[in-house]
mmCIF file of C-alpha atoms and ligand atoms in Angstrom:
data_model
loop_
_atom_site.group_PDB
_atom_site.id
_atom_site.type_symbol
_atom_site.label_atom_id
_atom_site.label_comp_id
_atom_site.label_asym_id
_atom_site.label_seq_id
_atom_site.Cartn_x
_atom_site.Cartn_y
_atom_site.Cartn_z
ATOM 1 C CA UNK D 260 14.834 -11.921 -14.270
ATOM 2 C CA UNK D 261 12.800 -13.051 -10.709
ATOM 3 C CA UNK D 262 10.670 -15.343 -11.742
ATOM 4 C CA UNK D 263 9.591 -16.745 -8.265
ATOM 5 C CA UNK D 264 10.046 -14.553 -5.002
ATOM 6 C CA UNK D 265 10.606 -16.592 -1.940
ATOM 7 C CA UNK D 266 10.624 -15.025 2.094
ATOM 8 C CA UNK D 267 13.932 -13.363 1.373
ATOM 9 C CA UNK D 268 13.005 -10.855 -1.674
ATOM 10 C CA UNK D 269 9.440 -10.160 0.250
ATOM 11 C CA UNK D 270 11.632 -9.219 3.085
ATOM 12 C CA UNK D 271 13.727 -6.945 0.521
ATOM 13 C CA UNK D 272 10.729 -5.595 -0.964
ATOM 14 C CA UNK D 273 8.774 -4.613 2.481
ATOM 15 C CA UNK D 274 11.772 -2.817 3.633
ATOM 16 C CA UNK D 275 12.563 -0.959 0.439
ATOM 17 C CA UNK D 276 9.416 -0.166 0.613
ATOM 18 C CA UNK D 277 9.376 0.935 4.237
ATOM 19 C CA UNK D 278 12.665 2.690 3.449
ATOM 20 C CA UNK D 279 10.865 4.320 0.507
ATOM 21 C CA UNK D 280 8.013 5.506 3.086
ATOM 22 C CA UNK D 281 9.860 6.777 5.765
ATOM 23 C CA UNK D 282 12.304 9.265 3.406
ATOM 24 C CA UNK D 283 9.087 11.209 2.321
ATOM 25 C CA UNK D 284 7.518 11.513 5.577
ATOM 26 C CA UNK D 285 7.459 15.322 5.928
ATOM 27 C CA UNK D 286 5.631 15.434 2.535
ATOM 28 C CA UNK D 287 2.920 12.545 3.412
ATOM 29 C CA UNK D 288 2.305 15.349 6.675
ATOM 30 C CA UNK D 289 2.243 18.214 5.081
ATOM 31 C CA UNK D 290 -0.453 16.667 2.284
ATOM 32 C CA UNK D 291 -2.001 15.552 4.898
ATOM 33 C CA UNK D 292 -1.963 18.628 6.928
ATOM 34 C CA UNK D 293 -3.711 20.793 3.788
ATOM 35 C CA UNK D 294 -6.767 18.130 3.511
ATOM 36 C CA UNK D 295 -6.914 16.562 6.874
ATOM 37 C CA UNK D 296 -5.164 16.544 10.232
ATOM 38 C CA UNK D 297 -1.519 16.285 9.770
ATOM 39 C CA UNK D 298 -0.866 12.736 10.853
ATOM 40 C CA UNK D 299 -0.354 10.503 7.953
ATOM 41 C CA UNK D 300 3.579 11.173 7.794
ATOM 42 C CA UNK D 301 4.212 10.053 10.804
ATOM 43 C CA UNK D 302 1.304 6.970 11.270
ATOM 44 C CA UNK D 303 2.680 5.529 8.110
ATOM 45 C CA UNK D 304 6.465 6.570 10.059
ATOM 46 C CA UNK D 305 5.018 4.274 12.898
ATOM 47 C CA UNK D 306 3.752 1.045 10.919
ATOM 48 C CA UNK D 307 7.060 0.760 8.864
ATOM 49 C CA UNK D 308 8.949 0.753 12.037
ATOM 50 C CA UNK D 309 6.315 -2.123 12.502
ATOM 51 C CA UNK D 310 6.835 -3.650 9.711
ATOM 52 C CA UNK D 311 10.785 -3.782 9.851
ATOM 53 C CA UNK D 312 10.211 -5.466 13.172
ATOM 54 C CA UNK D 313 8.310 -8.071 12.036
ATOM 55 C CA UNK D 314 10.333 -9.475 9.264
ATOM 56 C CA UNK D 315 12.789 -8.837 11.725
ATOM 57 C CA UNK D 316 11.219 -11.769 13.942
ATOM 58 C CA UNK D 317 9.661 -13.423 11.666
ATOM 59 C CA UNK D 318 13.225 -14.497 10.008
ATOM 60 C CA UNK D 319 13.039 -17.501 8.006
ATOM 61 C CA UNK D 320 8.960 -17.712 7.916
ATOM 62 C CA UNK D 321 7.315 -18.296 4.734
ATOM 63 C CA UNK D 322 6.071 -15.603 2.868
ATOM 64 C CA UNK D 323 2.745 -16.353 4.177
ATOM 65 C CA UNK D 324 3.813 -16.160 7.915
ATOM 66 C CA UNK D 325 5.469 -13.134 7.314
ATOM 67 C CA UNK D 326 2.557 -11.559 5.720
ATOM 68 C CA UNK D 327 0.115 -12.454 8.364
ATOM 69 C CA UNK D 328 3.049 -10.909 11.307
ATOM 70 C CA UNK D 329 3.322 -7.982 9.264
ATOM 71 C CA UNK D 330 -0.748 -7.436 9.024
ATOM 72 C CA UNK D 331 -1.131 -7.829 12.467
ATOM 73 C CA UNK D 332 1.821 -5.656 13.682
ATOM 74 C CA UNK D 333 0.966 -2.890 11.309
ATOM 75 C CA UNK D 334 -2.679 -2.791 12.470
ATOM 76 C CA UNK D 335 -1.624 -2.167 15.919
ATOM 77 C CA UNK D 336 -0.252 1.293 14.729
ATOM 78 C CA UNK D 337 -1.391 4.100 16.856
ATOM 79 C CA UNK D 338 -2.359 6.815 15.060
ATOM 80 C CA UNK D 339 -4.644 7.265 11.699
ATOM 81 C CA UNK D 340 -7.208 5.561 9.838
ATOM 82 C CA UNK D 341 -4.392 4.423 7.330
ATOM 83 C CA UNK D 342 -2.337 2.057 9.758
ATOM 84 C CA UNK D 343 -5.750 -0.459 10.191
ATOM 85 C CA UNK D 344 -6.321 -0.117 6.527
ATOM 86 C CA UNK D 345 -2.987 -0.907 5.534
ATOM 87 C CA UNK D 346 -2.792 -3.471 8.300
ATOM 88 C CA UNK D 347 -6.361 -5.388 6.446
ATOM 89 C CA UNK D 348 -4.391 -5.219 3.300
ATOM 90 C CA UNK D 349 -1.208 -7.389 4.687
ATOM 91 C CA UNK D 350 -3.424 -9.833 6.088
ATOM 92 C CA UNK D 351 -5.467 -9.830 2.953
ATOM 93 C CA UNK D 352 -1.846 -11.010 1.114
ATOM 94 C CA UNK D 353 -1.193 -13.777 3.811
ATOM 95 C CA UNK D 354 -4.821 -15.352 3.276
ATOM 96 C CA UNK D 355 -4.449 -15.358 -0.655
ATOM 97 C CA UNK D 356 -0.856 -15.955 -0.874
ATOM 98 C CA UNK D 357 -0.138 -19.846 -1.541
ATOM 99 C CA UNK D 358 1.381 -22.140 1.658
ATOM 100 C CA UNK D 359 4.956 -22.789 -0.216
ATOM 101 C CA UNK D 360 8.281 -21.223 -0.109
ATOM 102 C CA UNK D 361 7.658 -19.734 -3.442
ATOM 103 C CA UNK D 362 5.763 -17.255 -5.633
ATOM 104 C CA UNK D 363 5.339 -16.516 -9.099
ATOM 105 C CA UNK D 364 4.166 -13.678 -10.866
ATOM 106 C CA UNK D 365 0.653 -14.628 -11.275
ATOM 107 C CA UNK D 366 1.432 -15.479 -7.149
ATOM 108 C CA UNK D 367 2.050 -12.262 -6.731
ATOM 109 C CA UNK D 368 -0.670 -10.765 -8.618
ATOM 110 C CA UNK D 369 -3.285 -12.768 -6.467
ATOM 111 C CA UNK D 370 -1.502 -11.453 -3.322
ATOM 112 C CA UNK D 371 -2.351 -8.246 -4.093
ATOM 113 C CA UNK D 372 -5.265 -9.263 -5.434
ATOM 114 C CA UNK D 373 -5.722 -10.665 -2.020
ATOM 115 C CA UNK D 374 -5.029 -7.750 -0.242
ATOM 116 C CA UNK D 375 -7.164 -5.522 -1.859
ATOM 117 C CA UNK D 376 -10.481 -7.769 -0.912
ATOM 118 C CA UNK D 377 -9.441 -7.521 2.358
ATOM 119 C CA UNK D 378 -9.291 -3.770 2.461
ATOM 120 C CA UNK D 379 -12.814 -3.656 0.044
ATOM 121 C CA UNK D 380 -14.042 -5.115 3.301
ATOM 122 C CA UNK D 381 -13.262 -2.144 5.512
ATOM 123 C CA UNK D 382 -13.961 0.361 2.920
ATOM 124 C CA UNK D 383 -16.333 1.233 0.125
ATOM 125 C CA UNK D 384 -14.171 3.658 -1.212
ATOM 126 C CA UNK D 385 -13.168 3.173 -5.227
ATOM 127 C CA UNK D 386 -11.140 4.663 -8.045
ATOM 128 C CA UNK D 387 -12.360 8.555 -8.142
ATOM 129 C CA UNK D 388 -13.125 8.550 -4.060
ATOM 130 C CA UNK D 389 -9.500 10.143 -3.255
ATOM 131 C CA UNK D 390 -8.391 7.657 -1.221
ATOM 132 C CA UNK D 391 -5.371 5.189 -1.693
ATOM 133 C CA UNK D 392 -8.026 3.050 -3.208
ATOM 134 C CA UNK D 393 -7.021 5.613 -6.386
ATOM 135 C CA UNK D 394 -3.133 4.442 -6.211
ATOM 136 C CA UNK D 395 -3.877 0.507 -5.268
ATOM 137 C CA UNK D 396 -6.688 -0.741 -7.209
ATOM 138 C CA UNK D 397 -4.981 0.179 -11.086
ATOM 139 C CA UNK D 398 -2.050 -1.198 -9.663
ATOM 140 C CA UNK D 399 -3.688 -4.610 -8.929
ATOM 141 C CA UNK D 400 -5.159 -4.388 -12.347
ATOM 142 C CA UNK D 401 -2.149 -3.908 -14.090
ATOM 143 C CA UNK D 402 -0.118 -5.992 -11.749
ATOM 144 C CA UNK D 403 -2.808 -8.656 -12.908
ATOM 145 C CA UNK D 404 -2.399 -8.063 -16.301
ATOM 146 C CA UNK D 405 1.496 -8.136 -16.213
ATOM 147 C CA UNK D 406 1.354 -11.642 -14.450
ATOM 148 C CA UNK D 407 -1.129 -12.875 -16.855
ATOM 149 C CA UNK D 408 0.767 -11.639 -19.954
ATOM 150 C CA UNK D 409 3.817 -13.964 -18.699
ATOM 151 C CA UNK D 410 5.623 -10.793 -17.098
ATOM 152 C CA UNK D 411 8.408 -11.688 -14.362
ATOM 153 C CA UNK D 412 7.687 -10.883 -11.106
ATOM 154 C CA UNK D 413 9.939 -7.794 -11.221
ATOM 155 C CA UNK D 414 8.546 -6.587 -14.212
ATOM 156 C CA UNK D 415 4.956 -7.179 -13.352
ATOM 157 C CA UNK D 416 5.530 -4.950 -9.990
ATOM 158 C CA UNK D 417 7.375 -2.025 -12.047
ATOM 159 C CA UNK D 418 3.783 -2.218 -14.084
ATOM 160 C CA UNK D 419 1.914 -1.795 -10.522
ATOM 161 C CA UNK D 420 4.159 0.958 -9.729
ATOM 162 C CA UNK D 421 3.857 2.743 -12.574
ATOM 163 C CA UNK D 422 -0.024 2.717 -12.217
ATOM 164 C CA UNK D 423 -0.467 3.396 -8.711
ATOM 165 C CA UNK D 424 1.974 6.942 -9.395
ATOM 166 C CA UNK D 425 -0.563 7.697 -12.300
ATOM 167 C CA UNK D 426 -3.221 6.820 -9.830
ATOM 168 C CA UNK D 427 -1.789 9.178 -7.012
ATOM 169 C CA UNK D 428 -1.105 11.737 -9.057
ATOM 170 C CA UNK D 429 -4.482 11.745 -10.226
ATOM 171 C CA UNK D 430 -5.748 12.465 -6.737
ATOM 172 C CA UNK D 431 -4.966 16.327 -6.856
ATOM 173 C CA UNK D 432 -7.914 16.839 -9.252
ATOM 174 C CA UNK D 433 -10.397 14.807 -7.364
ATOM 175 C CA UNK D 434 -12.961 15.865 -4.479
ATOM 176 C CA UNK D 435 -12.134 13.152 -1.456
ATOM 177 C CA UNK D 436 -15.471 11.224 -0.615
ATOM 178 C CA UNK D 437 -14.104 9.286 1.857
ATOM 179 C CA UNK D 438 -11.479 9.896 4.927
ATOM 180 C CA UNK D 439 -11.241 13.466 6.834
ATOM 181 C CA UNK D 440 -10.711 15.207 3.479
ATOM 182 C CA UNK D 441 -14.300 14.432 2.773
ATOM 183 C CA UNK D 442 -15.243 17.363 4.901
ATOM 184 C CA UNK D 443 -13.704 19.613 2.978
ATOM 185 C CA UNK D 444 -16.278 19.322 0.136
ATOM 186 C CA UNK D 445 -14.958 21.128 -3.196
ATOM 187 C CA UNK D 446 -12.209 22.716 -1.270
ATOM 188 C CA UNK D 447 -10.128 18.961 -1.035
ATOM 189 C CA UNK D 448 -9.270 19.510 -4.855
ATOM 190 C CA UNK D 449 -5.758 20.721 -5.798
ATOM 191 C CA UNK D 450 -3.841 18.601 -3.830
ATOM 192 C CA UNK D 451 -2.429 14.678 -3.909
ATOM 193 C CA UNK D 452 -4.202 12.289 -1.267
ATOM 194 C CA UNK D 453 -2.116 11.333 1.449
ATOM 195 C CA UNK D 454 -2.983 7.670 1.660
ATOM 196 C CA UNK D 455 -2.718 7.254 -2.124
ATOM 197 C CA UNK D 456 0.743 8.707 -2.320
ATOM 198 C CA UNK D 457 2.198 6.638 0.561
ATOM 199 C CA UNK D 458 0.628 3.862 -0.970
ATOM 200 C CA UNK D 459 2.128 4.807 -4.379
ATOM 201 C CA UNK D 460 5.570 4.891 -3.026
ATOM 202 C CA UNK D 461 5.063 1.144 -0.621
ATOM 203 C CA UNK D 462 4.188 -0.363 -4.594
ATOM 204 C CA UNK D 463 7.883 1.478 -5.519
ATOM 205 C CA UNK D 464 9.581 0.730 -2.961
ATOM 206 C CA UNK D 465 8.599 -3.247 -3.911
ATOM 207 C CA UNK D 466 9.138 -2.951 -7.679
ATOM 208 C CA UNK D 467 12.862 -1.403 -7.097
ATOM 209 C CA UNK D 468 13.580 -3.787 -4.699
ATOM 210 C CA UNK D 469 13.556 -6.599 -7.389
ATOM 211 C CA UNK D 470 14.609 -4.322 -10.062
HETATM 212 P P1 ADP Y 675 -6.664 9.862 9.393
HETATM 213 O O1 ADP Y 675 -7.492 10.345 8.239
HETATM 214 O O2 ADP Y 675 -7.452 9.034 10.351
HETATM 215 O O3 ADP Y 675 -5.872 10.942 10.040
HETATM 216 P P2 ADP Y 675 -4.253 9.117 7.975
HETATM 217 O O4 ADP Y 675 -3.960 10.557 7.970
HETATM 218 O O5 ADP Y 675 -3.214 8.218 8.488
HETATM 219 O O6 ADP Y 675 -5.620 8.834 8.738
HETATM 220 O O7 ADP Y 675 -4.558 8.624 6.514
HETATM 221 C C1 ADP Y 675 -5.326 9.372 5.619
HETATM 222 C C2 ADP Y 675 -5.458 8.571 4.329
HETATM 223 O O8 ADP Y 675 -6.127 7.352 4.573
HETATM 224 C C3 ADP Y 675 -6.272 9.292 3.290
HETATM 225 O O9 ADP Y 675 -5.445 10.113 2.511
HETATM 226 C C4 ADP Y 675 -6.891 8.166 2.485
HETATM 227 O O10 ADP Y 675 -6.045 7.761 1.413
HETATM 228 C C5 ADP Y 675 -6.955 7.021 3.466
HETATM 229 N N1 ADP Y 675 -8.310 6.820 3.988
HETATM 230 C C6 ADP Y 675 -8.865 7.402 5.062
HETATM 231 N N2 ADP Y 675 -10.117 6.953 5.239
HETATM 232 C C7 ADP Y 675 -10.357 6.065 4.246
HETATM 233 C C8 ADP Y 675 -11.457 5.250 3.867
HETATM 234 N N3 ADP Y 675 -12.600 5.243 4.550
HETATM 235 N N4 ADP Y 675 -11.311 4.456 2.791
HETATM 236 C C9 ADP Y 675 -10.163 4.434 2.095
HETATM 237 N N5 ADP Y 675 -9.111 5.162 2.394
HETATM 238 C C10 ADP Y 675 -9.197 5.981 3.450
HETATM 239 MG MG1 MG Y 676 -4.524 12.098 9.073
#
């Protein structure tokens, strides 16, 4: 069982995740493509090429230098709203995340934690919006409530991706109220939200990383 993660499994767990990203790319376009403009499959293609360049460089950084590389890097994506967003919610990790070499599960939980603030300052958008606020915030929760229950750090992310697939899925029923989709009123209903899915399979990509 992980009970601490260190520079090395956040390194494992960003690519897996990346990995994870990049092998449903035509389907994160093509949702995108039915309730906005098409993009988000290949922004999201863009910032994990980003992000496997910064851990990349940033070998043998603590987790939160790595963090705070990856942030920046992935908000300098070109492309969609989603690359800043996702790029907030990096550097939101790196501020919360402790100075030392390791990080337990209740570490990890205020990462996220962390991350999520950070990306509450960009947007207003909550639970029932449509937006990968739907996929991230139960995750934190339940991440949170792993941690707290003395779950490892392996089986506290599992927890956070379980919730955030429950969360995307729950998308297709939802009108969006924030993002592009918003636009299309009523008519955004029926399918899964771009940003939530991605952000569904980043959360994962993590948990089977430590698995
Ligand atoms: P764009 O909409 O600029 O083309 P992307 O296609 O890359 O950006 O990403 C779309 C996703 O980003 C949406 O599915 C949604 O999850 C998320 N998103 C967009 N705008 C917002 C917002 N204001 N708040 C929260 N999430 C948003
Ligand atoms: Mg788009």
């Amino acid at each position: 069982m992980t009970q601490t993660i260190g520079s090395e499994e956040l390194g494992r767990m960003l690519r897996t995740a990346a990995a994870k990203v990049r092998q449903a790319v035509p389907t994160l376009s093509q949702l995108d493509s039915v309730i906005g403009d098409g993009d988000h499959g290949t922004t999201m293609d863009r910032a994990m090429g980003l992000i496997d360049k910064a851990l990349d460089a940033a070998k043998g950084a603590a987790p939160k230098a790595v963090l705070n590389d990856v942030g920046w890097a992935v908000l300098g994506v070109d492309g969609g709203a989603s690359g800043p967003l996702l790029g907030m919610f990096f550097l939101g990790m790196s501020e919360a995340v402790g100075e030392g070499a390791a990080v337990d599960a209740k570490g990890v939980a205020a990462m996220f934690e962390g991350g999520l603030k950070s990306l509450q300052q960009q947007t207003k958008a909550v639970v029932g919006d449509k937006t990968m606020m739907d996929a991230l915030m139960p995750a934190v929760t339940a991440l949170r409530g792993a941690a707290d229950g003395g779950a490892s750090v392996a089986a506290a992310m599992a927890k956070a991706a379980e919730a955030a697939e429950v969360g995307a899925a729950s998308t297709k029923d939802l009108q969006a109220r924030f993002g592009r989709a918003r636009n299309l009123g009523e008519r955004s209903k029926g399918y899964q939200d771009p940003g939530a899915t991605s952000l569904s399979l980043l959360l994962r990509g993590m948990a089977d990383a430590l698995a």
